[in-house]
mmCIF file of C-alpha atoms in Angstrom:
data_model
loop_
_atom_site.group_PDB
_atom_site.id
_atom_site.type_symbol
_atom_site.label_atom_id
_atom_site.label_comp_id
_atom_site.label_asym_id
_atom_site.label_seq_id
_atom_site.Cartn_x
_atom_site.Cartn_y
_atom_site.Cartn_z
ATOM 1 C CA UNK A 112 125.982 67.699 49.807
ATOM 2 C CA UNK A 113 125.666 66.752 46.129
ATOM 3 C CA UNK A 114 123.543 63.620 46.861
ATOM 4 C CA UNK A 115 121.436 65.635 49.321
ATOM 5 C CA UNK A 116 120.678 68.187 46.606
ATOM 6 C CA UNK A 117 119.830 65.358 44.198
ATOM 7 C CA UNK A 118 117.282 64.070 46.701
ATOM 8 C CA UNK A 119 115.876 67.560 47.357
ATOM 9 C CA UNK A 120 115.610 68.702 43.732
ATOM 10 C CA UNK A 121 114.819 65.340 42.132
ATOM 11 C CA UNK A 122 117.564 65.973 39.551
ATOM 12 C CA UNK A 123 119.678 62.796 39.540
ATOM 13 C CA UNK A 124 121.298 63.541 36.175
ATOM 14 C CA UNK A 125 123.399 66.699 36.600
ATOM 15 C CA UNK A 126 125.376 67.074 39.869
ATOM 16 C CA UNK A 127 125.017 70.395 41.703
ATOM 17 C CA UNK A 128 126.886 71.690 44.749
ATOM 18 C CA UNK A 129 125.195 74.522 46.670
ATOM 19 C CA UNK A 130 123.026 75.101 43.625
ATOM 20 C CA UNK A 131 125.990 75.442 41.247
ATOM 21 C CA UNK A 132 126.735 72.949 38.469
ATOM 22 C CA UNK A 133 129.458 70.507 39.532
ATOM 23 C CA UNK A 134 131.093 68.853 36.535
ATOM 24 C CA UNK A 135 134.243 67.416 38.156
ATOM 25 C CA UNK A 136 132.903 63.842 38.407
ATOM 26 C CA UNK A 137 130.136 61.649 36.945
ATOM 27 C CA UNK A 138 127.189 60.578 39.071
ATOM 28 C CA UNK A 139 127.409 56.942 40.184
ATOM 29 C CA UNK A 140 129.166 57.609 43.487
ATOM 30 C CA UNK A 141 126.624 60.329 44.291
ATOM 31 C CA UNK A 142 123.804 57.942 43.399
ATOM 32 C CA UNK A 143 125.124 55.330 45.833
ATOM 33 C CA UNK A 144 125.355 57.887 48.634
ATOM 34 C CA UNK A 145 121.931 59.343 47.789
ATOM 35 C CA UNK A 146 120.282 55.915 47.844
ATOM 36 C CA UNK A 147 122.002 55.120 51.148
ATOM 37 C CA UNK A 148 120.760 58.401 52.623
ATOM 38 C CA UNK A 149 117.212 57.718 51.444
ATOM 39 C CA UNK A 150 117.258 54.260 53.041
ATOM 40 C CA UNK A 151 119.119 55.061 56.277
ATOM 41 C CA UNK A 152 118.615 58.786 56.774
ATOM 42 C CA UNK A 153 120.731 61.939 56.610
ATOM 43 C CA UNK A 154 123.536 60.777 58.888
ATOM 44 C CA UNK A 155 127.248 59.988 58.821
ATOM 45 C CA UNK A 156 126.722 56.212 58.723
ATOM 46 C CA UNK A 157 124.589 56.405 55.585
ATOM 47 C CA UNK A 158 127.060 58.727 53.871
ATOM 48 C CA UNK A 159 130.075 56.512 54.654
ATOM 49 C CA UNK A 160 128.386 53.168 53.980
ATOM 50 C CA UNK A 161 129.087 53.077 50.181
ATOM 51 C CA UNK A 162 132.817 53.543 50.827
ATOM 52 C CA UNK A 163 132.877 50.830 53.487
ATOM 53 C CA UNK A 164 130.916 48.370 51.344
ATOM 54 C CA UNK A 165 133.240 49.081 48.432
ATOM 55 C CA UNK A 166 136.281 48.224 50.545
ATOM 56 C CA UNK A 167 134.652 44.964 51.637
ATOM 57 C CA UNK A 168 133.606 44.047 48.104
ATOM 58 C CA UNK A 169 137.119 44.775 46.842
ATOM 59 C CA UNK A 170 138.456 42.300 49.392
ATOM 60 C CA UNK A 171 135.878 39.751 48.207
ATOM 61 C CA UNK A 172 136.993 40.257 44.594
ATOM 62 C CA UNK A 173 140.621 39.718 45.636
ATOM 63 C CA UNK A 174 139.620 36.552 47.506
ATOM 64 C CA UNK A 175 137.732 35.144 44.500
ATOM 65 C CA UNK A 176 140.644 35.905 42.184
ATOM 66 C CA UNK A 177 143.305 34.253 44.335
ATOM 67 C CA UNK A 178 141.163 31.262 45.330
ATOM 68 C CA UNK A 179 140.300 30.663 41.684
ATOM 69 C CA UNK A 180 143.866 30.519 40.391
ATOM 70 C CA UNK A 181 146.017 29.096 43.164
ATOM 71 C CA UNK A 182 145.940 25.735 44.882
ATOM 72 C CA UNK A 183 146.000 27.255 48.356
ATOM 73 C CA UNK A 184 142.728 28.658 49.681
ATOM 74 C CA UNK A 185 144.603 30.114 52.630
ATOM 75 C CA UNK A 186 146.443 32.470 50.256
ATOM 76 C CA UNK A 187 143.105 33.937 49.186
ATOM 77 C CA UNK A 188 142.115 34.540 52.806
ATOM 78 C CA UNK A 189 145.487 36.156 53.517
ATOM 79 C CA UNK A 190 145.171 38.402 50.451
ATOM 80 C CA UNK A 191 141.735 39.656 51.518
ATOM 81 C CA UNK A 192 142.940 40.165 55.098
ATOM 82 C CA UNK A 193 146.065 42.010 53.985
ATOM 83 C CA UNK A 194 144.010 44.275 51.729
ATOM 84 C CA UNK A 195 141.466 45.209 54.397
ATOM 85 C CA UNK A 196 144.137 45.818 57.046
ATOM 86 C CA UNK A 197 146.221 48.211 54.937
ATOM 87 C CA UNK A 198 146.045 51.659 56.502
ATOM 88 C CA UNK A 199 145.116 53.330 53.210
ATOM 89 C CA UNK A 200 142.219 50.948 52.539
ATOM 90 C CA UNK A 201 140.947 51.272 56.103
ATOM 91 C CA UNK A 202 141.064 55.065 56.179
ATOM 92 C CA UNK A 203 139.652 55.688 52.694
ATOM 93 C CA UNK A 204 136.981 53.063 53.336
ATOM 94 C CA UNK A 205 135.620 55.021 56.304
ATOM 95 C CA UNK A 206 135.201 58.461 54.714
ATOM 96 C CA UNK A 207 132.736 59.697 52.131
ATOM 97 C CA UNK A 208 134.821 60.132 48.979
ATOM 98 C CA UNK A 209 134.570 58.497 45.562
ATOM 99 C CA UNK A 210 137.925 56.700 45.532
ATOM 100 C CA UNK A 211 136.775 53.602 47.415
ATOM 101 C CA UNK A 212 133.791 53.076 45.082
ATOM 102 C CA UNK A 213 135.946 53.629 42.000
ATOM 103 C CA UNK A 214 138.646 51.291 43.291
ATOM 104 C CA UNK A 215 136.127 48.486 43.870
ATOM 105 C CA UNK A 216 134.611 48.786 40.397
ATOM 106 C CA UNK A 217 138.067 48.879 38.805
ATOM 107 C CA UNK A 218 139.211 45.880 40.881
ATOM 108 C CA UNK A 219 136.099 43.935 39.866
ATOM 109 C CA UNK A 220 136.821 44.751 36.215
ATOM 110 C CA UNK A 221 140.431 43.531 36.477
ATOM 111 C CA UNK A 222 139.262 40.340 38.195
ATOM 112 C CA UNK A 223 136.554 39.743 35.571
ATOM 113 C CA UNK A 224 139.107 40.116 32.795
ATOM 114 C CA UNK A 225 141.461 37.568 34.324
ATOM 115 C CA UNK A 226 138.625 35.055 34.737
ATOM 116 C CA UNK A 227 137.652 35.567 31.094
ATOM 117 C CA UNK A 228 141.271 35.280 29.970
ATOM 118 C CA UNK A 229 141.758 31.945 31.738
ATOM 119 C CA UNK A 230 138.302 30.485 30.987
ATOM 120 C CA UNK A 231 138.033 27.762 28.342
ATOM 121 C CA UNK A 232 134.237 27.287 28.382
ATOM 122 C CA UNK A 233 132.744 29.727 25.799
ATOM 123 C CA UNK A 234 129.544 30.547 27.740
ATOM 124 C CA UNK A 235 131.421 31.271 30.957
ATOM 125 C CA UNK A 236 134.015 33.323 29.086
ATOM 126 C CA UNK A 237 131.206 35.370 27.518
ATOM 127 C CA UNK A 238 129.731 36.003 30.975
ATOM 128 C CA UNK A 239 133.055 37.226 32.340
ATOM 129 C CA UNK A 240 133.569 39.505 29.338
ATOM 130 C CA UNK A 241 130.126 41.033 29.876
ATOM 131 C CA UNK A 242 130.952 41.518 33.568
ATOM 132 C CA UNK A 243 134.218 43.184 32.558
ATOM 133 C CA UNK A 244 132.265 45.666 30.442
ATOM 134 C CA UNK A 245 129.653 46.261 33.129
ATOM 135 C CA UNK A 246 132.242 47.013 35.816
ATOM 136 C CA UNK A 247 134.284 49.120 33.390
ATOM 137 C CA UNK A 248 131.212 51.169 32.488
ATOM 138 C CA UNK A 249 130.295 51.559 36.157
ATOM 139 C CA UNK A 250 133.861 52.665 36.974
ATOM 140 C CA UNK A 251 133.543 55.274 34.215
ATOM 141 C CA UNK A 252 130.305 56.511 35.795
ATOM 142 C CA UNK A 253 132.144 56.790 39.118
ATOM 143 C CA UNK A 254 135.241 58.690 37.982
ATOM 144 C CA UNK A 255 135.376 59.069 34.224
ATOM 145 C CA UNK A 256 137.735 58.126 31.393
ATOM 146 C CA UNK A 257 140.406 57.025 33.873
ATOM 147 C CA UNK A 258 138.654 53.636 34.033
ATOM 148 C CA UNK A 259 139.177 52.967 30.317
ATOM 149 C CA UNK A 260 142.753 54.288 30.429
ATOM 150 C CA UNK A 261 143.870 52.082 33.318
ATOM 151 C CA UNK A 262 142.154 48.925 32.091
ATOM 152 C CA UNK A 263 143.493 49.376 28.577
ATOM 153 C CA UNK A 264 147.009 50.133 29.814
ATOM 154 C CA UNK A 265 147.115 46.841 31.742
ATOM 155 C CA UNK A 266 145.007 44.450 29.661
ATOM 156 C CA UNK A 267 146.523 45.422 26.304
ATOM 157 C CA UNK A 268 150.165 44.768 27.249
ATOM 158 C CA UNK A 269 149.200 41.639 29.201
ATOM 159 C CA UNK A 270 147.443 39.852 26.315
ATOM 160 C CA UNK A 271 150.301 40.854 23.984
ATOM 161 C CA UNK A 272 152.761 39.471 26.554
ATOM 162 C CA UNK A 273 150.762 36.242 26.562
ATOM 163 C CA UNK A 274 150.854 36.051 22.746
ATOM 164 C CA UNK A 275 147.057 36.390 22.507
ATOM 165 C CA UNK A 276 146.777 39.912 21.064
ATOM 166 C CA UNK A 277 144.108 38.770 18.586
ATOM 167 C CA UNK A 278 141.656 38.525 21.493
ATOM 168 C CA UNK A 279 141.682 42.314 21.779
ATOM 169 C CA UNK A 280 139.717 42.350 18.513
ATOM 170 C CA UNK A 281 137.841 39.037 18.640
ATOM 171 C CA UNK A 282 136.594 39.353 22.234
ATOM 172 C CA UNK A 283 137.312 42.915 23.309
ATOM 173 C CA UNK A 284 134.254 44.265 21.521
ATOM 174 C CA UNK A 285 131.979 42.279 23.870
ATOM 175 C CA UNK A 286 133.325 44.092 26.922
ATOM 176 C CA UNK A 287 133.300 47.435 25.086
ATOM 177 C CA UNK A 288 129.681 47.006 24.007
ATOM 178 C CA UNK A 289 128.658 46.098 27.564
ATOM 179 C CA UNK A 290 130.398 49.222 28.889
ATOM 180 C CA UNK A 291 128.634 51.426 26.325
ATOM 181 C CA UNK A 292 125.255 49.980 27.326
ATOM 182 C CA UNK A 293 125.979 50.936 30.956
ATOM 183 C CA UNK A 294 127.309 54.432 30.215
ATOM 184 C CA UNK A 295 125.123 55.618 27.311
ATOM 185 C CA UNK A 296 121.778 56.303 29.087
ATOM 186 C CA UNK A 297 123.256 58.772 31.575
ATOM 187 C CA UNK A 298 125.821 60.165 29.097
ATOM 188 C CA UNK A 299 123.041 61.113 26.670
ATOM 189 C CA UNK A 300 120.801 62.498 29.405
ATOM 190 C CA UNK A 301 123.476 64.754 30.894
ATOM 191 C CA UNK A 302 124.373 66.032 27.418
ATOM 192 C CA UNK A 303 120.756 66.950 26.760
ATOM 193 C CA UNK A 304 120.448 68.653 30.143
ATOM 194 C CA UNK A 305 123.919 70.282 30.226
ATOM 195 C CA UNK A 306 125.398 70.513 26.671
ATOM 196 C CA UNK A 307 128.785 71.766 27.915
ATOM 197 C CA UNK A 308 129.264 68.981 30.476
ATOM 198 C CA UNK A 309 131.427 66.699 28.343
ATOM 199 C CA UNK A 310 133.692 69.478 27.077
ATOM 200 C CA UNK A 311 134.481 70.621 30.613
ATOM 201 C CA UNK A 312 134.712 67.117 32.038
ATOM 202 C CA UNK A 313 137.078 65.834 29.358
ATOM 203 C CA UNK A 314 139.416 68.808 28.921
ATOM 204 C CA UNK A 315 139.472 70.341 32.392
ATOM 205 C CA UNK A 316 139.150 67.218 34.545
ATOM 206 C CA UNK A 317 141.189 64.804 32.432
ATOM 207 C CA UNK A 318 143.574 66.370 29.926
ATOM 208 C CA UNK A 319 144.583 69.416 31.979
ATOM 209 C CA UNK A 320 144.694 67.565 35.298
ATOM 210 C CA UNK A 321 146.963 64.950 33.755
ATOM 211 C CA UNK A 322 149.375 67.154 31.821
ATOM 212 C CA UNK A 323 148.867 70.873 32.460
ATOM 213 C CA UNK A 324 151.538 72.916 34.259
ATOM 214 C CA UNK A 325 148.819 74.478 36.430
ATOM 215 C CA UNK A 326 147.038 71.193 37.146
ATOM 216 C CA UNK A 327 145.015 70.937 40.334
ATOM 217 C CA UNK A 328 146.976 69.170 43.131
ATOM 218 C CA UNK A 329 150.229 69.412 41.155
ATOM 219 C CA UNK A 330 152.881 67.184 42.751
ATOM 220 C CA UNK A 331 156.295 65.756 41.695
ATOM 221 C CA UNK A 332 156.793 62.328 40.089
ATOM 222 C CA UNK A 333 158.020 60.710 43.325
ATOM 223 C CA UNK A 334 154.918 61.781 45.297
ATOM 224 C CA UNK A 335 153.420 58.277 45.518
ATOM 225 C CA UNK A 336 156.753 56.685 46.379
ATOM 226 C CA UNK A 337 156.614 58.842 49.500
ATOM 227 C CA UNK A 338 153.031 57.902 50.404
ATOM 228 C CA UNK A 339 153.058 54.184 49.488
ATOM 229 C CA UNK A 340 154.793 53.094 52.736
ATOM 230 C CA UNK A 341 152.150 54.952 54.753
ATOM 231 C CA UNK A 342 149.201 53.604 52.756
ATOM 232 C CA UNK A 343 150.435 50.006 53.022
ATOM 233 C CA UNK A 344 151.175 49.963 56.758
ATOM 234 C CA UNK A 345 151.717 47.566 58.476
ATOM 235 C CA UNK A 346 152.571 45.386 55.460
ATOM 236 C CA UNK A 347 155.238 47.583 53.857
ATOM 237 C CA UNK A 348 157.939 45.883 55.948
ATOM 238 C CA UNK A 349 157.066 42.493 54.383
ATOM 239 C CA UNK A 350 157.366 43.607 50.751
ATOM 240 C CA UNK A 351 161.067 42.625 50.331
ATOM 241 C CA UNK A 352 160.583 39.012 51.477
ATOM 242 C CA UNK A 353 157.341 38.761 49.498
ATOM 243 C CA UNK A 354 158.992 39.922 46.267
ATOM 244 C CA UNK A 355 161.878 37.515 46.795
ATOM 245 C CA UNK A 356 159.487 34.551 47.098
ATOM 246 C CA UNK A 357 156.823 35.369 44.506
ATOM 247 C CA UNK A 358 157.601 32.497 42.155
ATOM 248 C CA UNK A 359 159.357 29.951 44.367
ATOM 249 C CA UNK A 360 159.217 29.074 48.025
ATOM 250 C CA UNK A 361 162.342 28.501 50.086
ATOM 251 C CA UNK A 362 162.288 24.797 49.339
ATOM 252 C CA UNK A 363 162.755 25.621 45.635
ATOM 253 C CA UNK A 364 159.291 24.412 44.628
ATOM 254 C CA UNK A 365 157.746 26.204 41.629
ATOM 255 C CA UNK A 366 154.658 28.156 42.649
ATOM 256 C CA UNK A 367 151.509 27.096 40.772
ATOM 257 C CA UNK A 368 150.013 30.605 40.654
ATOM 258 C CA UNK A 369 152.905 32.131 38.720
ATOM 259 C CA UNK A 370 150.663 33.483 35.937
ATOM 260 C CA UNK A 371 148.495 35.285 38.469
ATOM 261 C CA UNK A 372 151.638 36.797 39.963
ATOM 262 C CA UNK A 373 152.713 38.125 36.556
ATOM 263 C CA UNK A 374 149.278 39.647 35.987
ATOM 264 C CA UNK A 375 149.227 41.203 39.471
ATOM 265 C CA UNK A 376 152.673 42.723 38.944
ATOM 266 C CA UNK A 377 151.492 44.404 35.752
ATOM 267 C CA UNK A 378 148.219 45.397 37.410
ATOM 268 C CA UNK A 379 150.138 47.143 40.196
ATOM 269 C CA UNK A 380 153.001 48.704 38.251
ATOM 270 C CA UNK A 381 151.187 50.202 35.252
ATOM 271 C CA UNK A 382 148.590 52.220 37.242
ATOM 272 C CA UNK A 383 151.249 53.250 39.759
ATOM 273 C CA UNK A 384 153.450 54.645 36.991
ATOM 274 C CA UNK A 385 150.405 56.220 35.306
ATOM 275 C CA UNK A 386 149.393 58.038 38.496
ATOM 276 C CA UNK A 387 153.009 59.092 39.073
ATOM 277 C CA UNK A 388 153.299 60.611 35.583
ATOM 278 C CA UNK A 389 150.063 62.578 35.984
ATOM 279 C CA UNK A 390 150.613 66.126 37.235
ATOM 280 C CA UNK A 391 147.578 66.176 39.547
ATOM 281 C CA UNK A 392 148.023 63.879 42.556
ATOM 282 C CA UNK A 393 146.341 63.065 45.851
ATOM 283 C CA UNK A 394 147.234 60.145 48.146
ATOM 284 C CA UNK A 395 143.791 58.585 47.644
ATOM 285 C CA UNK A 396 144.200 58.313 43.861
ATOM 286 C CA UNK A 397 146.580 55.357 44.161
ATOM 287 C CA UNK A 398 144.065 53.189 46.054
ATOM 288 C CA UNK A 399 143.404 50.926 42.988
ATOM 289 C CA UNK A 400 147.048 49.783 43.181
ATOM 290 C CA UNK A 401 146.615 48.249 46.642
ATOM 291 C CA UNK A 402 144.466 45.267 45.585
ATOM 292 C CA UNK A 403 147.129 43.701 43.322
ATOM 293 C CA UNK A 404 149.772 44.556 45.920
ATOM 294 C CA UNK A 405 147.751 42.573 48.494
ATOM 295 C CA UNK A 406 147.761 39.593 46.107
ATOM 296 C CA UNK A 407 151.536 39.819 45.670
ATOM 297 C CA UNK A 408 152.118 40.130 49.412
ATOM 298 C CA UNK A 409 149.896 37.143 50.224
ATOM 299 C CA UNK A 410 151.528 34.921 47.612
ATOM 300 C CA UNK A 411 155.089 35.910 48.496
ATOM 301 C CA UNK A 412 154.645 35.664 52.260
ATOM 302 C CA UNK A 413 152.935 32.261 52.119
ATOM 303 C CA UNK A 414 155.538 30.942 49.688
ATOM 304 C CA UNK A 415 158.178 32.001 52.197
ATOM 305 C CA UNK A 416 156.343 30.428 55.144
ATOM 306 C CA UNK A 417 155.603 27.189 53.303
ATOM 307 C CA UNK A 418 159.273 26.979 52.332
ATOM 308 C CA UNK A 419 160.285 27.373 55.970
ATOM 309 C CA UNK A 420 157.872 24.630 57.000
ATOM 310 C CA UNK A 421 159.278 22.351 54.319
ATOM 311 C CA UNK A 422 162.861 23.070 55.379
ATOM 312 C CA UNK A 423 161.972 22.603 59.042
ATOM 313 C CA UNK A 424 160.291 19.265 58.383
ATOM 314 C CA UNK A 425 163.350 17.978 56.511
ATOM 315 C CA UNK A 426 165.653 19.112 59.320
ATOM 316 C CA UNK A 427 163.540 17.382 61.979
ATOM 317 C CA UNK A 428 163.433 14.209 59.888
ATOM 318 C CA UNK A 429 167.234 14.225 59.588
ATOM 319 C CA UNK A 430 167.615 14.591 63.384
ATOM 320 C CA UNK A 431 165.222 11.738 64.139
ATOM 321 C CA UNK A 432 166.903 9.474 61.592
ATOM 322 C CA UNK A 433 170.283 10.066 63.162
#
């Protein structure tokens, strides 16, 4: 309804719902739906298309990440397949809500950071840092300050863990400047049109929803532990064997993508804990955690299978020799 009113009124700056100001979210997700409706008409397909495309693009980002930093292209294909076939991704990717769009933009930002972190060519590293800022700014325009909080909570500890904390100051400003360039035009416009937007959006939709005793959708800490098995069906049953084989296959061979595994673990755990601590919870909020979980599942499962193949080959060779 919000994108439809944007199209009808011509006001693409301040969201309105049934003629009333709607300050719960920024505008990018509504823009995507509005553009889709203008191109394809006022129908369910047009309204759901941005969510579906976001799910597909998230899988592509996962594929590019894994294929870029492992020696097994098949692992990248498995990671993308696992991600798209998770029940939570499939369901959220077929309904018209903002979580799928936000999750894609956040995933693209995390992937861009890792490419920049591992890149040794200055020009390419600069490009990835700019992309990090662009996707971070776009994620902010989709769902607000949560984008900066999640990226900072993962990237900061990771570069410190890697002993490269200086890069937060020597390179971080490039990504920050790019994000500001993306966010500033709309942020200024909405302030000029609705001066109380930012006060409501920051305090009511962020601070109070995160920590207030009367937060909207208030749920206990263990809420996502209850929903994670459902969201990750049918792959939840493979998590134990995947975790056991993340760094080594059954043949004892060291896995070459170990650094990516460490990053993916942090990428999954920190947002999951963050969402669990927040007072306001919905099952869809944890969608950004499923992309790194797909990476971990793909790596662990293929390590296990490759170890079995190696063990089986040795056993067959022993039988033939005897």
